[in-house]
Amino acid sequence: MIKKGIRRQIVLHYFFVVFLALLLVEVIFMFALRSYYYDSIYKHIESRIESVNDFAPKFKEPEQSLQSYLLNTFSLPFTELQLLDEHGNVIDNSTNFAADLSVQTSDVTQALAGDTGKWIGKQPSTGQQVMAVSQKLDNIVGDQVYVIRYTTSLELVNDKLFTITLFSLGIMAAVLVIVFVVSTGLANSIVRPINNIRDVSAQMAQGRFDTRIEGDYRYELGELASTLNYMAQEIVRTNQIKDDFISSISHELRTPLTSIKGWSETLNSGGYDPEETKIGMKIISKETDRLIGLVEEILDFSKLEQNAMKLVMGTVDLRELLQEIMLNVWAKAEMKQIKLQLDSEETAYLVHGDGNRLKQVFLNIVDNAIKFSHESSIIFLSLQRIDGNIEISVQDTGIGISAENLARVRDRFFQVDHQNGGTGLGLAISQQFIERHHGQMLIRSELGAGTTITVSLPALQAEPSVEPSQLTEGQI
């Protein structure tokens, strides 16, 4: 007995469908076969009756001689030939047994009505199933009405049909056995991979993400196995990124906290001149701002992940925004003797967006460009309108990004160079902010040749102003 499950359902469904199909075919086949045999017997008797009808009118002998001649000449093997009168009474028959006094079956009634009558049923005297075919003889010598009736047993035919039925049922049983074996094999080919996938998934659920689904499965099961393996691989990678992030953020937090704690203890001990105290307070303020920036970056990412970030939308001039950013990072660029160059027309580049968040995006992009550029290099910033969009490009000639890292550079917590610090969330946050503004961010880079980041945002469609000199008479 197959235990409950998918295997049992598959086997039972296949078995049930094939069983019904075979049963239907069996019924149709046996009905057609029975009709074929019965019709053959009927047609054979009917042709014999037609011969009697052709001969009887030509017979010129006395009536008694006609009866005897018909019974002797037109009888059939294993068939009783009877002559009936117009009331269904038996006049004579071809057997040596005593005839029934009267026959009142439907074939006789049909024959007297002028048709060829046919009746199948059990003969009262023998209890056998028989077929009787009757027809009235016309144009006989004298005015006597005769009904010629052939009665044949169907026992041999029924025995043959029963044998064929048993044989066909045997074939049906053999087919069902084959179907059972094939459906069981098919069910196993589906259930075994599912069980394997289930077992491996259970191990993954317990935290063993190093396990993999082995086996070359096809179609949907292969896709499912590949998806689960990919999921486990991504979880391992994400856990590694998380561990790296924790290690990195711990280092990033420890450095400013160490400076703050050291200078706090130094200042608390007293005995230093005002100039040294000013330097210490400046370092404490700088490191505090750095801590606030790290915490805010993590909070922003958390809000974006929970879809809790609210944007304050308005009209933003991107040219003014970039100029402001250049002023903000000027001191940092000056330390590495890096020159910032803005290439744009002397016009407004307006978009509909959150100015603070867009500033955060481009400040992060420009800050990264400075961080990974060589000393005494140039960073190019450009603005241009293309097909109803405004494209902002930030291009540097720094260390660049490898093709392997370029595919992952926008992943959360991922850092190309861990020595430069950071949370690895900057580009991930920027990407989401740009998408919230219905824009796109494209990163092109070549290791050792620099990086170009292009951001495309929908331009704000302003209503064109019409000068009085441009109005025609019809417009005035």
Short mmCIF file of C-alpha atoms in Angstrom, two decimals:
data_model
loop_
_atom_site.label_atom_id
_atom_site.label_comp_id
_atom_site.label_asym_id
_atom_site.label_seq_id
_atom_site.Cartn_x
_atom_site.Cartn_y
_atom_site.Cartn_z
CA MET A 1 0.00 0.00 0.00
CA ILE A 2 1.41 3.36 -1.02
CA LYS A 3 1.47 5.81 1.88
CA LYS A 4 -0.29 9.13 1.55
CA GLY A 5 1.52 11.83 -0.34
CA ILE A 6 2.25 13.13 -3.83
CA ARG A 7 3.43 9.66 -4.96
CA ARG A 8 0.08 8.12 -4.03
CA GLN A 9 -1.89 10.93 -5.66
CA ILE A 10 0.05 10.63 -8.94
CA VAL A 11 -0.31 6.83 -9.06
CA LEU A 12 -4.02 6.90 -8.19
CA HIS A 13 -4.82 9.65 -10.68
CA TYR A 14 -2.98 7.93 -13.53
CA PHE A 15 -4.46 4.55 -12.60
CA PHE A 16 -7.99 5.94 -12.31
CA VAL A 17 -7.83 7.84 -15.62
CA VAL A 18 -6.43 4.86 -17.53
CA PHE A 19 -8.90 2.50 -15.85
CA LEU A 20 -11.86 4.63 -16.92
CA ALA A 21 -10.47 4.92 -20.45
CA LEU A 22 -9.95 1.16 -20.72
CA LEU A 23 -13.37 0.45 -19.23
CA LEU A 24 -15.00 2.73 -21.78
CA VAL A 25 -13.08 1.08 -24.62
CA GLU A 26 -13.99 -2.36 -23.26
CA VAL A 27 -17.72 -1.55 -23.13
CA ILE A 28 -17.71 -0.03 -26.62
CA PHE A 29 -15.68 -2.94 -28.00
CA MET A 30 -17.92 -5.63 -26.52
CA PHE A 31 -21.09 -3.82 -27.59
CA ALA A 32 -19.74 -3.48 -31.15
CA LEU A 33 -18.58 -7.11 -31.19
CA ARG A 34 -21.96 -8.37 -29.93
CA SER A 35 -23.76 -6.24 -32.52
CA TYR A 36 -21.47 -7.57 -35.23
CA TYR A 37 -22.16 -11.23 -34.38
CA TYR A 38 -25.89 -10.75 -33.88
CA ASP A 39 -26.22 -8.70 -37.08
CA SER A 40 -24.31 -11.37 -39.02
CA ILE A 41 -26.73 -14.05 -37.82
CA TYR A 42 -29.71 -11.85 -38.60
CA LYS A 43 -28.49 -10.99 -42.11
CA HIS A 44 -27.76 -14.63 -42.84
CA ILE A 45 -31.29 -15.67 -41.83
CA GLU A 46 -32.81 -12.70 -43.63
CA SER A 47 -31.09 -13.66 -46.87
CA ARG A 48 -32.46 -17.20 -46.45
CA ILE A 49 -35.97 -15.85 -45.97
CA GLU A 50 -35.58 -13.76 -49.12
CA SER A 51 -34.75 -16.98 -50.98
CA VAL A 52 -37.92 -18.57 -49.61
CA ASN A 53 -39.98 -15.57 -50.73
CA ASP A 54 -38.50 -15.78 -54.20
CA PHE A 55 -39.24 -19.51 -54.49
CA ALA A 56 -42.67 -19.88 -52.84
CA PRO A 57 -44.82 -18.07 -55.48
CA LYS A 58 -43.38 -20.28 -58.22
CA PHE A 59 -44.32 -23.52 -56.47
CA LYS A 60 -47.34 -25.15 -58.24
CA GLU A 61 -47.71 -28.31 -56.17
CA PRO A 62 -50.41 -28.84 -53.52
CA GLU A 63 -50.19 -26.93 -50.28
CA GLN A 64 -49.03 -29.90 -48.23
CA SER A 65 -46.20 -30.54 -50.63
CA LEU A 66 -45.15 -26.87 -50.33
CA GLN A 67 -44.90 -27.10 -46.55
CA SER A 68 -42.82 -30.25 -46.70
CA TYR A 69 -40.60 -28.83 -49.44
CA LEU A 70 -39.93 -25.62 -47.56
CA LEU A 71 -39.06 -27.43 -44.35
CA ASN A 72 -36.71 -29.83 -46.10
CA THR A 73 -35.08 -27.42 -48.55
CA PHE A 74 -34.68 -24.13 -46.69
CA SER A 75 -33.78 -25.31 -43.23
CA LEU A 76 -30.46 -24.16 -41.68
CA PRO A 77 -28.04 -26.05 -39.46
CA PHE A 78 -28.58 -25.54 -35.70
CA THR A 79 -31.70 -23.53 -36.55
CA GLU A 80 -35.36 -24.41 -36.19
CA LEU A 81 -37.60 -23.53 -39.15
CA GLN A 82 -41.29 -23.05 -38.36
CA LEU A 83 -44.35 -22.40 -40.51
CA LEU A 84 -47.04 -20.38 -38.77
CA ASP A 85 -50.51 -19.40 -39.78
CA GLU A 86 -51.98 -15.92 -39.59
CA HIS A 87 -52.83 -16.39 -35.88
CA GLY A 88 -49.33 -17.40 -34.86
CA ASN A 89 -50.19 -21.07 -34.56
CA VAL A 90 -47.41 -23.48 -35.55
CA ILE A 91 -48.35 -25.53 -38.59
CA ASP A 92 -45.13 -27.49 -38.82
CA ASN A 93 -41.41 -27.25 -37.99
CA SER A 94 -38.10 -28.71 -39.13
CA THR A 95 -37.30 -30.53 -35.88
CA ASN A 96 -38.58 -33.79 -34.56
CA PHE A 97 -39.70 -32.18 -31.30
CA ALA A 98 -43.27 -31.24 -30.64
CA ALA A 99 -43.87 -27.66 -31.69
CA ASP A 100 -45.38 -24.98 -29.50
CA LEU A 101 -49.06 -24.58 -30.16
CA SER A 102 -48.85 -20.82 -30.63
CA VAL A 103 -46.09 -18.20 -30.92
CA GLN A 104 -46.92 -14.68 -29.74
CA THR A 105 -43.51 -13.01 -29.78
CA SER A 106 -42.95 -9.60 -31.32
CA ASP A 107 -41.23 -10.95 -34.45
CA VAL A 108 -44.44 -12.72 -35.50
CA THR A 109 -46.50 -9.59 -34.97
CA GLN A 110 -44.06 -7.57 -37.07
CA ALA A 111 -44.10 -10.22 -39.80
CA LEU A 112 -47.89 -10.22 -40.00
CA ALA A 113 -47.71 -6.43 -40.32
CA GLY A 114 -45.56 -6.87 -43.44
CA ASP A 115 -42.10 -6.30 -41.95
CA THR A 116 -39.24 -8.63 -41.20
CA GLY A 117 -39.56 -9.33 -37.48
CA LYS A 118 -36.68 -9.89 -35.11
CA TRP A 119 -36.82 -11.05 -31.51
CA ILE A 120 -34.10 -11.93 -29.01
CA GLY A 121 -35.03 -13.58 -25.74
CA LYS A 122 -35.25 -16.83 -23.79
CA GLN A 123 -37.13 -19.72 -25.33
CA PRO A 124 -39.75 -20.96 -22.84
CA SER A 125 -39.26 -24.66 -23.63
CA THR A 126 -35.43 -24.75 -23.34
CA GLY A 127 -34.53 -21.63 -21.36
CA GLN A 128 -31.84 -20.78 -23.90
CA GLN A 129 -31.32 -17.34 -25.35
CA VAL A 130 -32.40 -17.41 -28.98
CA MET A 131 -32.89 -15.13 -31.94
CA ALA A 132 -36.06 -15.46 -33.98
CA VAL A 133 -36.53 -13.91 -37.44
CA SER A 134 -39.96 -14.02 -39.08
CA GLN A 135 -41.48 -12.90 -42.37
CA LYS A 136 -44.86 -13.39 -44.08
CA LEU A 137 -44.93 -15.35 -47.34
CA ASP A 138 -46.94 -13.64 -50.08
CA ASN A 139 -48.56 -14.95 -53.25
CA ILE A 140 -48.76 -18.55 -52.05
CA VAL A 141 -50.99 -21.12 -53.77
CA GLY A 142 -54.51 -20.66 -52.40
CA ASP A 143 -55.48 -18.01 -49.87
CA GLN A 144 -53.48 -19.46 -46.97
CA VAL A 145 -51.25 -16.95 -45.09
CA TYR A 146 -47.93 -18.35 -43.99
CA VAL A 147 -45.33 -16.91 -41.66
CA ILE A 148 -41.89 -18.47 -41.97
CA ARG A 149 -39.91 -18.27 -38.74
CA TYR A 150 -36.27 -19.17 -38.11
CA THR A 151 -35.16 -19.65 -34.49
CA THR A 152 -31.47 -20.15 -33.63
CA SER A 153 -29.70 -20.50 -30.32
CA LEU A 154 -27.27 -17.73 -29.26
CA GLU A 155 -25.53 -19.82 -26.62
CA LEU A 156 -22.45 -20.58 -28.74
CA VAL A 157 -22.15 -16.96 -29.77
CA ASN A 158 -22.56 -15.80 -26.18
CA ASP A 159 -19.94 -18.30 -25.04
CA LYS A 160 -17.53 -16.95 -27.64
CA LEU A 161 -18.32 -13.38 -26.62
CA PHE A 162 -17.71 -14.31 -22.99
CA THR A 163 -14.34 -15.82 -23.89
CA ILE A 164 -13.37 -12.69 -25.81
CA THR A 165 -14.54 -10.58 -22.86
CA LEU A 166 -12.35 -12.54 -20.46
CA PHE A 167 -9.40 -12.20 -22.84
CA SER A 168 -9.91 -8.45 -23.22
CA LEU A 169 -10.28 -8.09 -19.44
CA GLY A 170 -6.97 -9.91 -19.06
CA ILE A 171 -5.36 -7.46 -21.48
CA MET A 172 -6.97 -4.61 -19.55
CA ALA A 173 -5.54 -5.97 -16.29
CA ALA A 174 -2.08 -6.30 -17.87
CA VAL A 175 -2.28 -2.71 -19.14
CA LEU A 176 -3.31 -1.53 -15.67
CA VAL A 177 -0.34 -3.34 -14.14
CA ILE A 178 1.97 -1.65 -16.65
CA VAL A 179 0.32 1.70 -15.92
CA PHE A 180 0.79 1.12 -12.19
CA VAL A 181 4.47 0.33 -12.64
CA VAL A 182 5.06 3.28 -15.01
CA SER A 183 3.10 5.74 -12.86
CA THR A 184 4.96 4.56 -9.76
CA GLY A 185 8.26 5.15 -11.56
CA LEU A 186 7.07 8.55 -12.73
CA ALA A 187 5.92 9.44 -9.22
CA ASN A 188 9.27 8.37 -7.79
CA SER A 189 11.11 10.48 -10.37
CA ILE A 190 9.15 13.49 -9.06
CA VAL A 191 8.92 12.67 -5.36
CA ARG A 192 12.58 11.69 -4.82
CA PRO A 193 13.93 15.07 -6.00
CA ILE A 194 11.23 16.81 -3.96
CA ASN A 195 12.22 14.82 -0.87
CA ASN A 196 15.86 15.66 -1.50
CA ILE A 197 15.04 19.34 -1.92
CA ARG A 198 12.87 19.20 1.22
CA ASP A 199 15.67 17.61 3.27
CA VAL A 200 18.26 20.14 2.10
CA SER A 201 15.80 22.99 2.69
CA ALA A 202 15.26 21.74 6.24
CA GLN A 203 19.02 21.85 6.80
CA MET A 204 19.12 25.39 5.38
CA ALA A 205 16.29 26.34 7.75
CA GLN A 206 18.52 25.18 10.63
CA GLY A 207 21.28 27.52 9.47
CA ARG A 208 23.42 25.11 7.43
CA PHE A 209 23.71 27.30 4.36
CA ASP A 210 26.80 25.45 3.14
CA THR A 211 24.63 22.50 2.05
CA ARG A 212 23.61 22.28 -1.59
CA ILE A 213 21.04 20.32 -3.57
CA GLU A 214 22.93 17.74 -5.60
CA GLY A 215 21.56 16.18 -8.77
CA ASP A 216 20.81 17.18 -12.34
CA TYR A 217 17.07 17.76 -12.13
CA ARG A 218 15.11 18.88 -15.16
CA TYR A 219 12.36 21.38 -15.84
CA GLU A 220 10.63 23.06 -12.85
CA LEU A 221 12.39 20.86 -10.28
CA GLY A 222 15.76 21.87 -11.72
CA GLU A 223 14.75 25.52 -11.55
CA LEU A 224 13.59 25.07 -7.95
CA ALA A 225 16.86 23.38 -6.97
CA SER A 226 18.90 26.11 -8.68
CA THR A 227 16.84 28.81 -6.95
CA LEU A 228 17.36 27.26 -3.51
CA ASN A 229 21.10 26.82 -4.14
CA TYR A 230 21.29 30.42 -5.31
CA MET A 231 19.33 31.55 -2.25
CA ALA A 232 21.74 29.72 0.07
CA GLN A 233 24.70 31.20 -1.79
CA GLU A 234 23.23 34.70 -1.48
CA ILE A 235 22.54 34.18 2.23
CA VAL A 236 26.14 33.10 2.76
CA ARG A 237 27.34 36.12 0.78
CA THR A 238 24.99 38.45 2.66
CA ASN A 239 26.13 37.03 6.00
CA GLN A 240 29.73 37.57 4.94
CA ILE A 241 28.92 41.14 3.88
CA LYS A 242 27.12 41.65 7.20
CA ASP A 243 30.13 40.33 9.11
CA ASP A 244 32.43 42.57 7.09
CA PHE A 245 30.08 45.49 7.73
CA ILE A 246 30.03 44.85 11.48
CA SER A 247 33.82 44.61 11.49
CA SER A 248 34.14 47.74 9.37
CA ILE A 249 31.55 49.80 11.28
CA SER A 250 33.11 48.71 14.57
CA HIS A 251 36.44 50.03 13.34
CA GLU A 252 34.78 53.19 12.00
CA LEU A 253 33.09 53.82 15.34
CA ARG A 254 36.14 52.92 17.43
CA THR A 255 38.45 55.42 15.72
CA PRO A 256 36.41 58.60 16.42
CA LEU A 257 35.38 57.32 19.85
CA THR A 258 39.03 56.73 20.74
CA SER A 259 39.94 60.25 19.66
CA ILE A 260 37.00 61.76 21.54
CA LYS A 261 37.76 59.74 24.67
CA GLY A 262 41.52 60.56 24.54
CA TRP A 263 41.05 64.28 24.11
CA SER A 264 38.27 64.34 26.69
CA GLU A 265 40.56 62.77 29.29
CA THR A 266 43.38 65.08 28.27
CA LEU A 267 41.24 68.18 28.53
CA ASN A 268 39.71 66.95 31.76
CA SER A 269 43.16 66.68 33.37
CA GLY A 270 43.78 70.42 32.78
CA GLY A 271 47.14 72.23 32.61
CA TYR A 272 47.13 72.89 28.85
CA ASP A 273 47.29 76.20 27.09
CA PRO A 274 44.23 77.59 25.25
CA GLU A 275 45.69 76.85 21.81
CA GLU A 276 46.06 73.15 22.53
CA THR A 277 42.58 73.10 24.10
CA LYS A 278 41.17 74.63 20.93
CA ILE A 279 42.81 71.91 18.82
CA GLY A 280 41.37 69.21 21.06
CA MET A 281 37.87 70.65 20.94
CA LYS A 282 38.12 70.90 17.15
CA ILE A 283 39.07 67.20 16.89
CA ILE A 284 36.23 66.22 19.23
CA SER A 285 33.73 68.22 17.13
CA LYS A 286 35.05 66.72 13.88
CA GLU A 287 34.92 63.14 15.14
CA THR A 288 31.44 63.73 16.59
CA ASP A 289 30.21 64.93 13.19
CA ARG A 290 31.76 61.83 11.66
CA LEU A 291 29.88 59.61 14.13
CA ILE A 292 26.64 61.43 13.42
CA GLY A 293 27.16 60.91 9.68
CA LEU A 294 27.70 57.18 10.14
CA VAL A 295 24.61 56.82 12.32
CA GLU A 296 22.48 58.89 9.94
CA GLU A 297 23.60 56.78 6.98
CA ILE A 298 22.56 53.61 8.79
CA LEU A 299 19.24 55.14 9.83
CA ASP A 300 18.54 56.31 6.26
CA PHE A 301 19.17 52.84 4.92
CA SER A 302 16.91 51.32 7.58
CA LYS A 303 14.10 53.72 6.68
CA LEU A 304 14.48 52.97 2.97
CA GLU A 305 14.36 49.23 3.61
CA GLN A 306 11.16 49.65 5.64
CA ASN A 307 9.72 52.07 3.07
CA ALA A 308 9.41 54.67 5.83
CA MET A 309 11.46 57.38 4.15
CA LYS A 310 9.36 60.45 3.31
CA LEU A 311 10.54 62.77 0.56
CA VAL A 312 9.82 66.50 0.68
CA MET A 313 9.27 67.25 -3.00
CA GLY A 314 9.80 70.60 -4.62
CA THR A 315 11.59 72.32 -7.49
CA VAL A 316 15.35 71.74 -7.44
CA ASP A 317 17.96 73.50 -9.63
CA LEU A 318 20.64 70.84 -10.17
CA ARG A 319 23.24 73.38 -11.33
CA GLU A 320 22.97 75.32 -8.08
CA LEU A 321 22.98 72.02 -6.17
CA LEU A 322 26.26 70.90 -7.76
CA GLN A 323 27.87 74.29 -7.17
CA GLU A 324 26.90 74.05 -3.50
CA ILE A 325 28.34 70.54 -3.28
CA MET A 326 31.60 71.73 -4.87
CA LEU A 327 31.90 74.36 -2.14
CA ASN A 328 31.20 71.74 0.56
CA VAL A 329 33.95 69.38 -0.61
CA TRP A 330 36.42 72.06 -1.70
CA ALA A 331 38.53 71.75 1.42
CA LYS A 332 38.77 67.97 1.14
CA ALA A 333 39.69 68.18 -2.56
CA GLU A 334 42.28 70.88 -1.83
CA MET A 335 44.06 68.56 0.60
CA LYS A 336 44.78 66.19 -2.33
CA GLN A 337 45.25 69.08 -4.79
CA ILE A 338 42.26 67.81 -6.78
CA LYS A 339 40.48 70.25 -9.06
CA LEU A 340 36.68 70.16 -9.47
CA GLN A 341 35.39 71.34 -12.85
CA LEU A 342 31.71 71.92 -13.71
CA ASP A 343 30.70 71.87 -17.38
CA SER A 344 27.18 73.19 -18.06
CA GLU A 345 25.27 75.98 -19.72
CA GLU A 346 24.49 79.18 -17.81
CA THR A 347 20.85 78.19 -17.25
CA ALA A 348 18.66 76.47 -14.72
CA TYR A 349 18.39 72.66 -14.74
CA LEU A 350 15.13 72.10 -12.91
CA VAL A 351 13.78 68.79 -11.61
CA HIS A 352 10.97 67.85 -9.25
CA GLY A 353 12.50 66.24 -6.19
CA ASP A 354 13.73 66.40 -2.60
CA GLY A 355 16.65 68.83 -2.57
CA ASN A 356 18.22 67.48 0.62
CA ARG A 357 18.14 63.86 -0.59
CA LEU A 358 19.46 64.75 -4.04
CA LYS A 359 22.24 66.72 -2.38
CA GLN A 360 23.01 63.64 -0.25
CA VAL A 361 23.22 61.51 -3.43
CA PHE A 362 25.59 63.79 -5.36
CA LEU A 363 27.62 64.65 -2.27
CA ASN A 364 28.23 60.91 -1.79
CA ILE A 365 29.18 60.47 -5.47
CA VAL A 366 31.57 63.44 -5.51
CA ASP A 367 33.03 62.48 -2.12
CA ASN A 368 33.77 58.96 -3.45
CA ALA A 369 35.36 60.45 -6.54
CA ILE A 370 37.70 62.53 -4.35
CA LYS A 371 38.39 59.59 -2.04
CA PHE A 372 39.47 57.26 -4.87
CA SER A 373 41.21 59.82 -7.13
CA HIS A 374 44.94 60.37 -7.36
CA GLU A 375 46.53 63.57 -6.11
CA SER A 376 46.69 66.55 -8.50
CA SER A 377 43.93 65.07 -10.71
CA ILE A 378 40.72 66.59 -12.09
CA ILE A 379 37.11 65.56 -11.42
CA PHE A 380 34.71 66.57 -14.17
CA LEU A 381 31.07 67.34 -13.40
CA SER A 382 28.69 67.91 -16.32
CA LEU A 383 25.02 68.74 -16.86
CA GLN A 384 23.06 68.23 -20.08
CA ARG A 385 19.51 67.78 -21.32
CA ILE A 386 18.76 64.58 -23.27
CA ASP A 387 15.26 63.51 -24.42
CA GLY A 388 13.33 65.24 -21.65
CA ASN A 389 15.82 64.15 -18.96
CA ILE A 390 18.70 65.87 -17.23
CA GLU A 391 21.89 63.84 -17.05
CA ILE A 392 24.48 64.57 -14.36
CA SER A 393 27.88 62.94 -14.84
CA VAL A 394 30.73 62.76 -12.33
CA GLN A 395 33.95 61.53 -13.94
CA ASP A 396 37.29 60.90 -12.25
CA THR A 397 40.59 59.40 -13.35
CA GLY A 398 41.20 57.50 -10.13
CA ILE A 399 41.86 53.87 -9.27
CA GLY A 400 38.69 52.59 -10.98
CA ILE A 401 36.70 49.45 -10.20
CA SER A 402 37.27 45.91 -11.47
CA ALA A 403 34.58 44.20 -13.56
CA GLU A 404 33.92 41.74 -10.72
CA ASN A 405 33.40 44.48 -8.13
CA LEU A 406 31.48 46.72 -10.55
CA ALA A 407 28.58 44.23 -10.57
CA ARG A 408 28.36 44.43 -6.77
CA VAL A 409 29.33 48.01 -6.03
CA ARG A 410 25.69 49.03 -5.44
CA ASP A 411 25.03 46.12 -3.07
CA ARG A 412 24.44 47.09 0.55
CA PHE A 413 27.45 46.86 2.89
CA PHE A 414 29.80 46.18 -0.05
CA GLN A 415 33.09 48.10 -0.08
CA VAL A 416 35.63 48.07 -2.88
CA ASP A 417 38.46 49.23 -0.59
CA HIS A 418 38.02 48.51 3.13
CA GLN A 419 41.01 50.68 4.01
CA ASN A 420 39.12 53.84 3.05
CA GLY A 421 36.45 53.15 5.68
CA GLY A 422 32.74 53.78 5.40
CA THR A 423 29.67 51.61 5.83
CA GLY A 424 29.31 50.41 2.25
CA LEU A 425 25.81 51.87 2.17
CA GLY A 426 26.43 55.10 0.27
CA LEU A 427 25.77 53.88 -3.28
CA ALA A 428 22.98 51.56 -2.13
CA ILE A 429 21.19 54.51 -0.53
CA SER A 430 21.90 56.73 -3.53
CA GLN A 431 20.50 54.12 -5.89
CA GLN A 432 17.24 53.95 -3.94
CA PHE A 433 16.92 57.73 -3.73
CA ILE A 434 17.38 58.03 -7.50
CA GLU A 435 14.74 55.34 -8.09
CA ARG A 436 12.36 57.21 -5.76
CA HIS A 437 12.83 60.21 -8.10
CA HIS A 438 11.99 58.00 -11.12
CA GLY A 439 15.55 58.25 -12.36
CA GLN A 440 18.42 55.94 -13.24
CA MET A 441 22.03 55.65 -12.15
CA LEU A 442 24.67 54.16 -14.47
CA ILE A 443 28.20 53.31 -13.36
CA ARG A 444 31.01 52.82 -15.88
CA SER A 445 34.50 52.04 -14.68
CA GLU A 446 37.81 50.53 -15.70
CA LEU A 447 40.40 49.37 -13.23
CA GLY A 448 43.25 51.89 -13.14
CA ALA A 449 41.51 54.29 -15.55
CA GLY A 450 38.80 55.91 -13.41
CA THR A 451 35.06 55.86 -12.92
CA THR A 452 32.09 57.71 -14.43
CA ILE A 453 28.75 57.81 -12.66
CA THR A 454 25.82 59.17 -14.67
CA VAL A 455 22.48 60.01 -13.05
CA SER A 456 19.43 60.67 -15.25
CA LEU A 457 16.41 62.49 -13.79
CA PRO A 458 13.17 63.61 -15.46
CA ALA A 459 13.39 67.33 -16.29
CA LEU A 460 10.73 69.64 -14.90
CA GLN A 461 8.53 70.82 -17.78
CA ALA A 462 8.06 74.57 -17.24
CA GLU A 463 5.42 76.61 -19.07
CA PRO A 464 7.15 78.65 -21.84
CA SER A 465 6.81 82.41 -21.49
CA VAL A 466 5.67 84.38 -24.57
CA GLU A 467 7.19 87.79 -25.31
CA PRO A 468 4.76 90.58 -26.41
CA SER A 469 6.72 90.98 -29.63
CA GLN A 470 6.03 87.34 -30.52
CA LEU A 471 2.19 87.78 -30.43
CA THR A 472 0.32 87.97 -33.71
CA GLU A 473 -2.74 90.15 -34.44
CA GLY A 474 -5.03 87.21 -33.78
CA GLN A 475 -3.47 86.70 -30.34
CA ILE A 476 -3.86 90.36 -29.32
#
